[in-house]
Short mmCIF file of C-alpha atoms and ligand atoms in Angstrom, two decimals:
data_model
loop_
_atom_site.label_atom_id
_atom_site.label_comp_id
_atom_site.label_asym_id
_atom_site.label_seq_id
_atom_site.Cartn_x
_atom_site.Cartn_y
_atom_site.Cartn_z
CA MET A 1 -233.14 20.07 169.77
CA LEU A 2 -233.23 20.79 166.03
CA ASN A 3 -229.51 21.62 166.14
CA GLN A 4 -228.85 18.28 167.80
CA CYS A 5 -230.81 16.42 165.10
CA VAL A 6 -228.98 18.24 162.33
CA LYS A 7 -225.62 17.43 163.96
CA THR A 8 -226.63 13.80 164.46
CA GLY A 9 -227.89 13.58 160.89
CA LEU A 10 -224.67 15.05 159.53
CA THR A 11 -222.58 12.70 161.67
CA LEU A 12 -224.56 9.69 160.45
CA THR A 13 -224.19 10.88 156.85
CA LEU A 14 -220.44 11.26 157.28
CA ILE A 15 -220.21 7.79 158.88
CA CYS A 16 -222.21 6.28 156.02
CA ALA A 17 -220.05 8.10 153.48
CA ALA A 18 -216.94 6.82 155.21
CA PHE A 19 -218.37 3.32 155.28
CA THR A 20 -219.25 3.51 151.58
CA ALA A 21 -215.86 4.88 150.65
CA ASN A 22 -214.20 2.24 152.82
CA ALA A 23 -216.31 -0.53 151.27
CA ALA A 24 -215.52 0.75 147.76
CA ASP A 25 -211.83 0.67 148.65
CA LYS A 26 -212.25 -3.03 149.48
CA LEU A 27 -213.83 -3.83 146.09
CA PRO A 28 -211.49 -5.38 143.50
CA ASN A 29 -210.28 -3.21 140.62
CA VAL A 30 -211.39 -4.67 137.30
CA MET A 31 -210.41 -3.29 133.90
CA ILE A 32 -212.85 -3.92 131.03
CA LEU A 33 -211.17 -4.07 127.61
CA ALA A 34 -213.85 -3.86 124.91
CA THR A 35 -213.41 -5.31 121.42
CA GLY A 36 -216.97 -5.29 119.95
CA GLY A 37 -219.33 -8.17 119.15
CA THR A 38 -223.00 -8.75 119.87
CA ILE A 39 -222.68 -7.67 123.49
CA ALA A 40 -222.16 -4.22 121.94
CA GLY A 41 -224.64 -4.89 119.17
CA THR A 42 -227.88 -3.15 118.18
CA GLY A 43 -230.89 -4.58 116.37
CA ALA A 44 -233.67 -2.87 114.42
CA THR A 45 -236.30 -3.93 116.97
CA SER A 46 -236.41 -5.33 120.51
CA THR A 47 -237.23 -8.74 119.08
CA THR A 48 -234.35 -8.82 116.61
CA THR A 49 -232.13 -11.64 117.89
CA VAL A 50 -230.36 -12.43 114.62
CA GLY A 51 -229.50 -10.16 111.72
CA TYR A 52 -228.49 -7.23 113.99
CA THR A 53 -225.31 -5.11 113.80
CA ALA A 54 -222.48 -6.14 116.11
CA ALA A 55 -219.86 -3.77 117.53
CA LYS A 56 -221.86 -0.53 117.79
CA ILE A 57 -221.99 0.38 121.51
CA GLY A 58 -218.91 1.74 123.29
CA VAL A 59 -217.50 0.40 126.54
CA GLU A 60 -218.67 3.36 128.66
CA ARG A 61 -222.30 2.74 127.62
CA LEU A 62 -221.92 -0.98 128.33
CA ILE A 63 -220.76 -0.10 131.85
CA GLU A 64 -223.49 2.53 132.35
CA ALA A 65 -226.13 -0.04 131.35
CA VAL A 66 -225.17 -2.21 134.36
CA PRO A 67 -224.99 0.00 137.48
CA GLU A 68 -224.80 -3.17 139.59
CA LEU A 69 -221.18 -3.51 138.47
CA GLN A 70 -220.29 -0.87 141.08
CA LYS A 71 -221.40 -3.28 143.83
CA VAL A 72 -218.86 -5.97 142.88
CA ALA A 73 -215.86 -4.02 141.59
CA GLN A 74 -214.30 -0.66 140.92
CA VAL A 75 -214.54 -0.73 137.12
CA LYS A 76 -212.66 1.14 134.41
CA GLY A 77 -213.25 0.69 130.67
CA GLU A 78 -211.08 0.92 127.56
CA GLN A 79 -212.13 0.42 123.93
CA VAL A 80 -209.31 -1.62 122.34
CA PHE A 81 -211.19 -2.34 119.08
CA GLN A 82 -214.80 -2.20 117.89
CA ILE A 83 -215.20 -5.22 115.57
CA ALA A 84 -217.38 -8.23 114.95
CA SER A 85 -215.18 -11.09 116.09
CA GLU A 86 -215.26 -12.94 112.75
CA ASN A 87 -212.84 -10.17 111.78
CA MET A 88 -210.43 -10.91 114.64
CA SER A 89 -206.89 -11.35 113.23
CA ASN A 90 -203.45 -12.44 114.46
CA GLU A 91 -202.54 -8.73 114.61
CA HIS A 92 -205.60 -7.95 116.77
CA TRP A 93 -204.58 -10.79 119.09
CA LEU A 94 -201.03 -9.51 119.47
CA LYS A 95 -202.25 -5.99 120.25
CA LEU A 96 -204.85 -7.26 122.73
CA ALA A 97 -202.44 -9.67 124.46
CA LYS A 98 -199.78 -6.97 124.88
CA ARG A 99 -202.39 -4.62 126.38
CA VAL A 100 -203.69 -7.33 128.75
CA ASN A 101 -200.15 -8.10 129.97
CA GLU A 102 -199.47 -4.37 130.40
CA VAL A 103 -202.67 -3.81 132.41
CA LEU A 104 -202.16 -6.91 134.58
CA LYS A 105 -198.71 -5.67 135.61
CA LYS A 106 -200.39 -2.72 137.38
CA SER A 107 -200.62 -3.26 141.14
CA ASP A 108 -204.02 -1.50 141.19
CA VAL A 109 -205.59 -3.97 138.71
CA ASP A 110 -206.94 -7.22 140.18
CA GLY A 111 -208.51 -8.68 137.04
CA VAL A 112 -209.43 -8.05 133.43
CA VAL A 113 -212.68 -8.56 131.53
CA ILE A 114 -212.66 -8.61 127.75
CA THR A 115 -215.97 -8.01 125.94
CA HIS A 116 -215.85 -9.88 122.65
CA GLY A 117 -217.94 -11.29 119.82
CA THR A 118 -218.97 -14.90 120.33
CA ASP A 119 -217.85 -16.23 116.92
CA THR A 120 -214.15 -16.40 117.81
CA ILE A 121 -214.26 -15.91 121.57
CA GLU A 122 -212.92 -19.47 122.08
CA GLU A 123 -209.89 -18.74 119.89
CA THR A 124 -209.01 -15.42 121.53
CA ALA A 125 -209.44 -17.11 124.92
CA TYR A 126 -207.05 -19.95 124.02
CA PHE A 127 -204.50 -17.58 122.48
CA LEU A 128 -204.50 -15.46 125.66
CA ASN A 129 -204.39 -18.64 127.77
CA LEU A 130 -201.00 -19.33 126.12
CA VAL A 131 -199.48 -15.82 126.25
CA VAL A 132 -200.85 -13.97 129.33
CA LYS A 133 -198.04 -13.80 131.92
CA SER A 134 -200.09 -13.50 135.11
CA LYS A 135 -202.19 -15.54 137.53
CA LYS A 136 -204.68 -12.66 137.80
CA PRO A 137 -208.12 -13.52 136.35
CA VAL A 138 -208.81 -12.78 132.69
CA VAL A 139 -212.47 -13.35 131.77
CA ILE A 140 -213.81 -13.07 128.24
CA VAL A 141 -217.51 -12.34 127.87
CA GLY A 142 -219.95 -12.01 125.01
CA ALA A 143 -223.66 -12.18 124.37
CA MET A 144 -225.96 -14.12 122.10
CA ARG A 145 -228.58 -11.33 121.92
CA PRO A 146 -227.86 -7.70 121.01
CA ALA A 147 -228.10 -5.03 123.71
CA THR A 148 -231.40 -3.80 122.18
CA ALA A 149 -233.22 -7.14 122.43
CA ILE A 150 -235.84 -8.14 125.02
CA SER A 151 -233.99 -10.19 127.69
CA ALA A 152 -230.61 -9.27 126.28
CA ASP A 153 -228.05 -11.53 127.97
CA GLY A 154 -225.18 -9.03 127.74
CA PRO A 155 -225.83 -7.14 130.99
CA ILE A 156 -226.01 -10.21 133.25
CA ASN A 157 -223.09 -11.81 131.39
CA LEU A 158 -221.04 -8.63 131.94
CA TYR A 159 -222.03 -8.51 135.63
CA ASN A 160 -220.98 -12.14 136.10
CA ALA A 161 -217.73 -11.61 134.18
CA VAL A 162 -216.75 -8.62 136.33
CA ALA A 163 -217.66 -10.49 139.53
CA LEU A 164 -215.63 -13.50 138.33
CA ALA A 165 -212.62 -11.37 137.31
CA GLY A 166 -212.63 -9.77 140.77
CA SER A 167 -212.97 -13.06 142.60
CA LYS A 168 -210.18 -14.84 144.49
CA GLU A 169 -211.52 -18.17 143.21
CA ALA A 170 -210.59 -17.28 139.61
CA VAL A 171 -206.93 -16.54 140.43
CA GLY A 172 -204.64 -19.06 138.73
CA GLN A 173 -207.46 -20.74 136.79
CA GLY A 174 -206.22 -19.57 133.39
CA VAL A 175 -208.23 -17.50 130.94
CA LEU A 176 -211.96 -18.05 131.42
CA VAL A 177 -215.05 -17.58 129.26
CA SER A 178 -218.28 -16.76 131.07
CA LEU A 179 -221.75 -16.52 129.55
CA ASN A 180 -225.09 -18.02 130.61
CA ASP A 181 -224.08 -18.29 134.32
CA GLU A 182 -221.31 -20.75 133.43
CA ILE A 183 -217.52 -20.67 133.85
CA GLN A 184 -215.66 -22.28 130.95
CA GLY A 185 -211.93 -22.92 130.61
CA ALA A 186 -210.22 -21.38 127.57
CA ARG A 187 -208.67 -24.67 126.40
CA ASP A 188 -211.84 -26.75 126.09
CA VAL A 189 -214.69 -24.27 125.48
CA THR A 190 -216.27 -24.07 122.05
CA LYS A 191 -219.39 -22.51 120.50
CA THR A 192 -221.84 -25.37 119.94
CA ASN A 193 -224.94 -23.55 118.63
CA THR A 194 -225.22 -20.70 116.14
CA MET A 195 -228.02 -18.97 118.05
CA THR A 196 -228.95 -20.17 121.56
CA GLY A 197 -227.85 -18.71 124.92
CA ASN A 198 -226.30 -21.95 126.19
CA THR A 199 -224.03 -22.27 123.15
CA PHE A 200 -220.69 -22.27 124.99
CA ARG A 201 -219.86 -25.77 126.19
CA ALA A 202 -216.85 -27.98 126.72
CA PRO A 203 -218.89 -30.78 125.17
CA GLU A 204 -217.41 -33.83 126.95
CA LEU A 205 -214.73 -32.40 129.24
CA GLY A 206 -217.18 -30.04 130.94
CA SER A 207 -217.34 -26.52 132.29
CA LEU A 208 -215.22 -25.46 135.28
CA GLY A 209 -218.11 -24.09 137.33
CA TYR A 210 -221.01 -21.68 137.65
CA MET A 211 -221.73 -18.08 138.53
CA VAL A 212 -224.41 -18.15 141.24
CA SER A 213 -225.86 -14.69 142.01
CA GLY A 214 -222.48 -13.16 141.27
CA GLN A 215 -220.50 -15.73 143.26
CA ALA A 216 -217.92 -17.90 141.47
CA LYS A 217 -218.39 -21.64 142.18
CA PHE A 218 -215.54 -23.77 140.75
CA TYR A 219 -215.85 -27.58 140.59
CA ARG A 220 -212.90 -28.33 138.27
CA SER A 221 -209.62 -26.87 137.06
CA SER A 222 -207.77 -27.27 133.76
CA THR A 223 -205.10 -29.98 133.84
CA ARG A 224 -202.99 -28.29 131.15
CA LYS A 225 -200.40 -25.50 131.54
CA HIS A 226 -201.51 -21.93 130.93
CA THR A 227 -200.81 -18.22 131.60
CA SER A 228 -198.05 -17.84 134.19
CA GLU A 229 -196.66 -21.33 133.31
CA THR A 230 -196.48 -20.74 129.57
CA GLU A 231 -193.22 -20.87 127.58
CA PHE A 232 -194.52 -18.53 124.86
CA ASP A 233 -193.65 -14.83 124.78
CA ILE A 234 -195.29 -12.49 122.30
CA SER A 235 -193.96 -9.25 123.79
CA LYS A 236 -191.54 -8.65 120.90
CA LEU A 237 -193.63 -10.21 118.10
CA GLU A 238 -195.33 -8.05 115.44
CA THR A 239 -196.64 -11.01 113.39
CA LEU A 240 -197.32 -14.73 113.89
CA PRO A 241 -196.19 -17.59 111.60
CA ALA A 242 -198.57 -18.29 108.69
CA VAL A 243 -200.66 -21.34 109.58
CA ASP A 244 -204.00 -22.22 107.97
CA ILE A 245 -206.64 -24.93 108.37
CA ALA A 246 -207.86 -27.30 105.64
CA TYR A 247 -211.15 -29.15 106.18
CA GLY A 248 -211.52 -32.85 105.38
CA SER A 249 -214.62 -34.50 103.87
CA ALA A 250 -215.60 -37.19 101.40
CA ASN A 251 -214.11 -36.49 97.98
CA ALA A 252 -211.27 -34.59 99.66
CA ASN A 253 -208.70 -33.12 97.28
CA THR A 254 -205.48 -31.13 97.66
CA LEU A 255 -206.59 -27.75 96.25
CA ALA A 256 -206.68 -25.99 99.62
CA ILE A 257 -203.38 -27.36 100.91
CA ASP A 258 -201.70 -26.59 97.56
CA ALA A 259 -202.93 -23.01 97.86
CA PHE A 260 -201.66 -22.70 101.45
CA ALA A 261 -198.26 -24.02 100.39
CA ALA A 262 -198.12 -21.68 97.39
CA ALA A 263 -198.97 -18.76 99.69
CA GLY A 264 -195.92 -19.55 101.84
CA ASP A 265 -197.57 -21.12 104.90
CA VAL A 266 -195.11 -22.61 107.39
CA GLY A 267 -197.78 -24.79 109.01
CA ILE A 268 -201.03 -26.49 107.98
CA VAL A 269 -203.64 -27.94 110.35
CA TYR A 270 -205.72 -30.61 108.65
CA ALA A 271 -209.21 -31.11 110.14
CA GLY A 272 -209.50 -34.74 109.12
CA THR A 273 -212.53 -37.01 109.26
CA GLY A 274 -212.85 -39.28 112.29
CA ASP A 275 -209.61 -39.62 114.21
CA GLY A 276 -207.88 -37.15 111.88
CA SER A 277 -208.09 -39.48 108.85
CA LEU A 278 -206.60 -38.33 105.53
CA SER A 279 -207.66 -39.37 102.04
CA THR A 280 -204.81 -40.95 100.06
CA PRO A 281 -204.22 -37.92 97.78
CA VAL A 282 -204.26 -35.59 100.80
CA ARG A 283 -201.87 -37.78 102.79
CA THR A 284 -199.48 -38.00 99.84
CA ARG A 285 -199.48 -34.24 99.31
CA LEU A 286 -199.15 -33.37 103.00
CA THR A 287 -196.19 -35.76 103.25
CA GLU A 288 -194.54 -34.02 100.29
CA LEU A 289 -195.19 -30.61 101.89
CA ARG A 290 -193.70 -31.84 105.19
CA GLN A 291 -190.58 -32.92 103.30
CA LYS A 292 -190.41 -29.35 101.93
CA GLY A 293 -190.39 -28.02 105.52
CA ILE A 294 -194.05 -27.15 106.16
CA HIS A 295 -195.23 -28.41 109.58
CA ILE A 296 -198.36 -30.57 109.40
CA ASN A 297 -200.70 -31.03 112.37
CA ARG A 298 -203.36 -33.71 112.09
CA SER A 299 -206.59 -32.64 113.83
CA SER A 300 -210.23 -33.72 113.55
CA ARG A 301 -213.46 -32.11 112.38
CA VAL A 302 -215.38 -34.27 114.90
CA GLY A 303 -215.09 -31.85 117.82
CA ASN A 304 -214.69 -34.40 120.64
CA GLY A 305 -212.03 -36.97 121.55
CA PRO A 306 -208.29 -36.98 120.96
CA THR A 307 -206.63 -37.17 117.53
CA VAL A 308 -204.18 -39.93 118.38
CA ARG A 309 -200.60 -40.20 117.13
CA GLY A 310 -200.18 -43.24 114.88
CA GLY A 311 -203.94 -43.91 114.81
CA GLU A 312 -205.00 -43.12 111.24
CA ASN A 313 -201.51 -42.23 109.97
CA ASP A 314 -197.90 -43.31 110.59
CA ASP A 315 -197.01 -39.90 112.05
CA ASP A 316 -193.49 -41.03 112.95
CA LYS A 317 -192.89 -41.86 109.27
CA THR A 318 -194.53 -38.70 107.82
CA ASP A 319 -193.22 -36.52 110.70
CA PHE A 320 -196.66 -35.02 111.39
CA THR A 321 -197.85 -33.88 114.82
CA VAL A 322 -201.35 -34.49 116.18
CA SER A 323 -203.64 -31.99 117.97
CA ASP A 324 -204.70 -34.29 120.88
CA THR A 325 -208.14 -32.95 121.97
CA LEU A 326 -207.64 -29.45 120.54
CA THR A 327 -210.11 -28.44 117.83
CA PRO A 328 -208.54 -27.41 114.51
CA GLN A 329 -209.08 -23.71 115.26
CA LYS A 330 -207.17 -24.06 118.54
CA ALA A 331 -204.53 -26.35 117.05
CA ARG A 332 -203.77 -23.52 114.59
CA ILE A 333 -203.11 -21.19 117.53
CA LEU A 334 -200.79 -23.59 119.32
CA LEU A 335 -198.93 -24.51 116.11
CA MET A 336 -198.38 -20.79 115.34
CA LEU A 337 -196.95 -20.16 118.82
CA ALA A 338 -194.92 -23.39 118.75
CA LEU A 339 -193.32 -22.26 115.47
CA THR A 340 -192.17 -19.05 117.16
CA LYS A 341 -190.05 -21.29 119.42
CA THR A 342 -188.97 -24.34 117.40
CA LYS A 343 -189.08 -26.22 114.08
CA ASP A 344 -188.52 -29.57 115.81
CA SER A 345 -191.59 -31.82 115.41
CA LYS A 346 -190.89 -33.72 118.63
CA GLU A 347 -190.76 -30.44 120.58
CA ILE A 348 -193.97 -29.28 118.88
CA GLN A 349 -195.71 -32.55 119.78
CA ARG A 350 -194.60 -32.10 123.41
CA MET A 351 -196.30 -28.69 123.37
CA PHE A 352 -199.55 -30.24 122.14
CA TYR A 353 -199.42 -32.64 125.12
CA THR A 354 -198.57 -29.80 127.53
CA TYR A 355 -201.03 -26.99 126.76
N1 DAS B 1 -220.74 -11.64 114.61
C1 DAS B 1 -220.69 -12.12 115.97
C2 DAS B 1 -219.34 -11.79 116.58
O1 DAS B 1 -218.98 -10.61 116.64
C3 DAS B 1 -221.72 -11.54 116.84
C4 DAS B 1 -221.58 -12.10 118.22
O2 DAS B 1 -222.11 -13.18 118.43
O3 DAS B 1 -220.91 -11.53 119.08
O4 DAS B 1 -218.69 -12.72 117.03
#
């Protein structure tokens, strides 16, 4: 009798093990590329939610801290950088994008998650949205509280990001940003609050959907080209064209744009007031710089609504382009990539209406 029980027990164990192994085989394979930020941050106390140190915890510890990840994907981790994202540079982006494209080419990778600081997450997301050559999901995730804080949001954000990156629903949706149970598109997402958990919004154009108990629920898709439809190729680039942003205000002068020109910039994005308005001295100087060959993109500091061609400036006459609804920080990204392809203003403007 005892023998029979032992045999039955063993058989059941083997069946369960086979089931578990079989179920694990059915889970998507998700690669986590870690770059730093608050999600990997540590604070002096469990109530320290600002004034902590970002980029301290390695990717393996981030994964260990969320054992539930194993229920939604087969996860591997790689530490690409360990930086606070205010230090993200064009060179970091090129290295990260090349690694993402390399990983996504692997047949045993179904999606990628990038852990990232929240300060420039929207910029990295948009850059990757324009240079990743795959329909496979790429989800960028951060946290507004350090890993050491009470109710740290990193673990649930990481769980949602891995579930989203392994989901069929996210395929072909472009690069996504997911925090706070929301799914945001790379083109329109921006950080709207310096401190709170719901900071990532697409203020008027809206999020794409929600993460509901680890399930991706999409209600919208981006209308602009991205990822597998992009015309940009960074695979052979070691640097990006020098493009900087000048910020408009009352009493605006030309000191910043003069400095950019003197430094050899090939493009300047001007974050104008209102609909990309330029003070007279700024307009005069930007027109002169355009005539010297520097590409000028008129954007707006407002944060919502399109900067419209011919609205506050005769862009045909000055040969400027406009950023449409892109924020200045995203217009810089598109202008840099555009200048790797063309110096023709009409072609550049087409790109701003395409991506
Ligand atoms: N300094 C911020 C950054 O790394 C911390 C964060 O919010 O992630 O972007």
